[in-house]
Amino acid sequence: MKKLIISCLAIALFGITSSKAQGLLDKVDNALNKVDRASNTAERAGGTSGKVFNLLKKKKDKAGEKTGSQTTVHISGIDFPTLKKLNGNIQACEGVTDTKMKFNAATSTIIVDHTGATEDLLKLMEQTSKDIFTEQNLEGLEDGNISINLKNK
């Protein structure tokens, strides 16, 4: 009789344990199915995360080259009102998307986000700022940097 009762309890306990385990496995399976459906929906919609990352990337032209450039213009011997005027002139140049101006009595800088090459930016700056500097004031020109000295103006 004892063996029968212990066997019945063991079978009942085993049945309860396996049904709880099955319930847990069903919950995990449902969660995985939801994740799978969500990823399939995102892929069909063009990938939402991909769209967000594309917005954050720099624009590219048809050949795959970056069209956005950044050039730092170093200007020595400039006063603050003239620096503000030069910054406004640079902002008016075609292809300039943003500028950040930093004033220092020794050497001030203007960081320019623009399309095209640094040489093209310099040509546009010379056209819009003839009253501030000329080619004689140019001290350096390299990719991403322009140096201008107005002390010898």
Coordinates of N, CA and C in Angstrom, one line a residue, residues 47-143:
G47 N 13.5 48.5 -42.8 CA 14.4 48.6 -41.7 C 14.4 50.0 -41.0
T48 N 13.6 50.1 -40.0 CA 13.5 51.4 -39.3 C 14.9 51.9 -38.8
S49 N 15.6 51.0 -38.2 CA 16.9 51.4 -37.6 C 17.8 51.8 -38.8
G50 N 17.8 51.2 -39.9 CA 18.6 51.6 -41.0 C 18.2 53.0 -41.5
K51 N 17.0 53.4 -41.5 CA 16.6 54.7 -41.9 C 17.1 55.7 -40.9
V52 N 17.1 55.4 -39.6 CA 17.6 56.4 -38.6 C 19.1 56.6 -38.8
F53 N 19.9 55.5 -39.0 CA 21.3 55.6 -39.2 C 21.6 56.3 -40.5
N54 N 20.8 56.2 -41.6 CA 21.0 56.9 -42.8 C 20.9 58.4 -42.6
L55 N 20.0 58.8 -41.7 CA 19.8 60.2 -41.5 C 21.1 60.8 -40.8
L56 N 21.7 60.0 -40.0 CA 22.9 60.4 -39.3 C 24.2 60.4 -40.1
K57 N 24.2 59.7 -41.2 CA 25.4 59.6 -42.0 C 25.6 60.9 -42.8
K58 N 26.8 61.2 -43.2 CA 27.1 62.4 -44.0 C 26.5 62.1 -45.4
K59 N 26.1 63.1 -46.1 CA 25.5 62.9 -47.4 C 26.6 62.5 -48.4
K60 N 26.3 61.6 -49.4 CA 27.2 61.2 -50.3 C 26.7 61.5 -51.7
D61 N 27.7 61.8 -52.6 CA 27.3 62.1 -54.0 C 27.1 60.8 -54.8
K62 N 26.8 60.9 -56.0 CA 26.5 59.7 -56.8 C 27.7 58.7 -56.9
A63 N 28.9 59.1 -56.8 CA 30.1 58.3 -56.9 C 30.4 57.6 -55.6
G64 N 29.6 58.0 -54.5 CA 29.9 57.4 -53.2 C 30.9 58.2 -52.4
E65 N 31.3 59.3 -52.9 CA 32.3 60.2 -52.1 C 31.5 61.1 -51.2
K66 N 32.2 61.4 -50.1 CA 31.6 62.3 -49.1 C 31.5 63.7 -49.7
T67 N 30.4 64.4 -49.7 CA 30.3 65.7 -50.2 C 30.5 66.7 -49.1
G68 N 30.3 66.4 -47.9 CA 30.5 67.3 -46.7 C 31.9 67.3 -46.3
S69 N 32.5 68.5 -46.2 CA 33.9 68.7 -45.8 C 33.9 69.7 -44.6
Q70 N 35.0 69.7 -43.9 CA 35.2 70.6 -42.8 C 36.5 71.3 -43.0
T71 N 36.6 72.6 -43.0 CA 37.8 73.3 -43.1 C 37.9 74.3 -41.9
T72 N 39.1 74.3 -41.3 CA 39.4 75.3 -40.3 C 40.2 76.5 -40.9
V73 N 39.6 77.7 -40.7 CA 40.2 78.9 -41.2 C 40.9 79.5 -39.9
H74 N 42.2 79.6 -40.0 CA 43.0 80.3 -38.9 C 43.3 81.7 -39.3
I75 N 42.9 82.7 -38.5 CA 43.1 84.1 -38.9 C 43.9 84.8 -37.8
S76 N 45.1 85.3 -38.1 CA 45.8 86.1 -37.1 C 45.7 87.5 -37.4
G77 N 45.7 88.4 -36.4 CA 45.7 89.8 -36.6 C 44.3 90.4 -36.9
I78 N 43.3 89.8 -36.4 CA 41.9 90.2 -36.7 C 41.2 90.6 -35.4
D79 N 40.4 91.7 -35.5 CA 39.6 92.1 -34.4 C 38.3 91.5 -34.4
F80 N 37.5 91.5 -33.3 CA 36.3 90.8 -33.2 C 35.2 91.3 -34.2
P81 N 35.0 92.6 -34.4 CA 34.0 93.0 -35.4 C 34.3 92.5 -36.8
T82 N 35.6 92.5 -37.2 CA 36.0 92.0 -38.5 C 35.8 90.5 -38.6
L83 N 36.1 89.8 -37.5 CA 35.9 88.4 -37.5 C 34.4 88.0 -37.7
K84 N 33.6 88.8 -37.0 CA 32.1 88.5 -37.2 C 31.7 88.8 -38.7
K85 N 32.3 89.8 -39.3 CA 31.9 90.2 -40.6 C 32.4 89.1 -41.6
L86 N 33.7 88.6 -41.3 CA 34.2 87.5 -42.2 C 33.4 86.2 -42.0
N87 N 33.0 85.9 -40.8 CA 32.1 84.8 -40.6 C 30.8 84.9 -41.3
G88 N 30.2 86.1 -41.3 CA 29.0 86.3 -42.1 C 29.2 86.1 -43.6
N89 N 30.3 86.6 -44.1 CA 30.7 86.5 -45.5 C 30.9 85.0 -45.9
I90 N 31.5 84.2 -45.0 CA 31.7 82.8 -45.2 C 30.4 82.1 -45.2
Q91 N 29.5 82.4 -44.3 CA 28.1 81.8 -44.3 C 27.4 82.1 -45.6
A92 N 27.6 83.2 -46.2 CA 26.9 83.6 -47.4 C 27.5 82.8 -48.7
C93 N 28.6 82.1 -48.5 CA 29.2 81.4 -49.6 C 28.4 80.2 -50.0
E94 N 28.3 79.9 -51.3 CA 27.6 78.8 -51.8 C 28.2 77.5 -51.3
G95 N 27.4 76.6 -50.8 CA 27.9 75.3 -50.3 C 28.2 75.2 -48.8
V96 N 28.2 76.4 -48.1 CA 28.5 76.4 -46.7 C 27.3 76.0 -45.9
T97 N 27.4 75.0 -45.1 CA 26.2 74.6 -44.3 C 26.2 75.0 -42.9
D98 N 27.4 75.3 -42.3 CA 27.5 75.7 -40.9 C 28.9 76.3 -40.6
T99 N 29.0 77.2 -39.7 CA 30.2 77.8 -39.2 C 30.2 77.9 -37.7
K100 N 31.4 77.7 -37.1 CA 31.6 78.0 -35.7 C 32.8 78.9 -35.6
M101 N 32.6 80.0 -34.9 CA 33.6 81.0 -34.8 C 34.2 81.0 -33.4
K102 N 35.5 81.1 -33.3 CA 36.2 81.2 -32.0 C 37.2 82.4 -32.1
F103 N 37.0 83.4 -31.1 CA 37.9 84.6 -31.2 C 39.0 84.4 -30.1
N104 N 40.2 84.8 -30.6 CA 41.4 84.9 -29.7 C 42.2 86.1 -30.3
A105 N 42.8 86.9 -29.4 CA 43.6 88.0 -29.8 C 44.7 87.6 -30.7
A106 N 45.4 86.5 -30.4 CA 46.5 86.1 -31.3 C 46.0 85.4 -32.6
T107 N 45.3 84.3 -32.5 CA 44.8 83.6 -33.7 C 43.3 83.2 -33.4
S108 N 42.4 83.6 -34.3 CA 41.0 83.2 -34.2 C 40.8 82.2 -35.2
T109 N 39.7 81.4 -35.0 CA 39.4 80.3 -36.0 C 37.9 80.4 -36.3
I110 N 37.7 79.9 -37.5 CA 36.3 79.7 -38.0 C 36.3 78.3 -38.6
I111 N 35.5 77.4 -38.0 CA 35.4 76.0 -38.5 C 34.2 76.0 -39.5
V112 N 34.4 75.6 -40.7 CA 33.4 75.7 -41.7 C 33.0 74.3 -42.2
D113 N 31.7 74.0 -42.1 CA 31.2 72.8 -42.8 C 30.7 73.2 -44.2
H114 N 31.2 72.5 -45.2 CA 30.8 72.9 -46.6 C 30.9 71.7 -47.5
T115 N 30.4 72.0 -48.7 CA 30.6 71.0 -49.7 C 31.8 71.4 -50.6
G116 N 32.4 70.4 -51.2 CA 33.5 70.7 -52.1 C 34.8 70.7 -51.4
A117 N 35.8 71.2 -52.1 CA 37.2 71.2 -51.6 C 37.5 72.5 -50.9
T118 N 38.6 72.4 -50.1 CA 39.1 73.6 -49.4 C 39.5 74.7 -50.3
E119 N 40.1 74.4 -51.4 CA 40.5 75.4 -52.4 C 39.3 76.2 -52.9
D120 N 38.2 75.4 -53.2 CA 37.0 76.1 -53.7 C 36.4 77.0 -52.6
L121 N 36.5 76.6 -51.3 CA 36.0 77.5 -50.3 C 36.8 78.8 -50.2
L122 N 38.1 78.6 -50.4 CA 39.0 79.8 -50.3 C 38.7 80.8 -51.5
K123 N 38.4 80.2 -52.7 CA 38.0 81.1 -53.8 C 36.7 81.9 -53.5
L124 N 35.8 81.2 -52.9 CA 34.5 81.8 -52.6 C 34.7 82.9 -51.5
M125 N 35.6 82.6 -50.5 CA 35.9 83.5 -49.4 C 36.5 84.8 -50.0
E126 N 37.5 84.6 -50.9 CA 38.1 85.7 -51.5 C 37.1 86.6 -52.2
Q127 N 36.1 86.0 -52.9 CA 35.2 86.8 -53.6 C 34.3 87.6 -52.7
T128 N 33.8 87.0 -51.6 CA 32.9 87.7 -50.7 C 33.6 88.6 -49.7
S129 N 34.9 88.4 -49.5 CA 35.6 89.2 -48.4 C 36.8 90.0 -49.0
K130 N 36.6 90.6 -50.2 CA 37.7 91.3 -50.8 C 38.2 92.5 -49.9
D131 N 37.3 93.1 -49.1 CA 37.6 94.2 -48.2 C 38.3 93.7 -46.9
I132 N 38.4 92.4 -46.7 CA 39.0 91.9 -45.4 C 40.4 91.4 -45.7
F133 N 40.5 90.5 -46.8 CA 41.8 89.9 -47.1 C 42.0 89.7 -48.6
T134 N 43.2 89.5 -49.0 CA 43.6 89.2 -50.4 C 44.5 88.0 -50.4
E135 N 45.0 87.6 -51.6 CA 45.9 86.5 -51.7 C 47.2 86.8 -51.0
Q136 N 47.6 88.0 -50.8 CA 48.8 88.3 -50.1 C 48.8 88.0 -48.6
N137 N 47.6 87.9 -48.1 CA 47.4 87.6 -46.7 C 47.4 86.1 -46.4
L138 N 47.3 85.3 -47.5 CA 47.3 83.9 -47.3 C 48.6 83.3 -46.9
E139 N 48.7 82.6 -45.8 CA 49.9 82.0 -45.3 C 50.0 80.5 -45.5
G140 N 48.8 79.9 -45.6 CA 48.9 78.4 -45.8 C 47.6 77.9 -46.3
L141 N 47.7 76.9 -47.1 CA 46.5 76.3 -47.7 C 46.8 74.8 -47.8
E142 N 46.0 74.0 -47.1 CA 46.1 72.5 -47.3 C 44.7 72.0 -47.1
D143 N 44.6 70.7 -47.4 CA 43.3 70.1 -47.3 C 42.7 70.2 -45.8

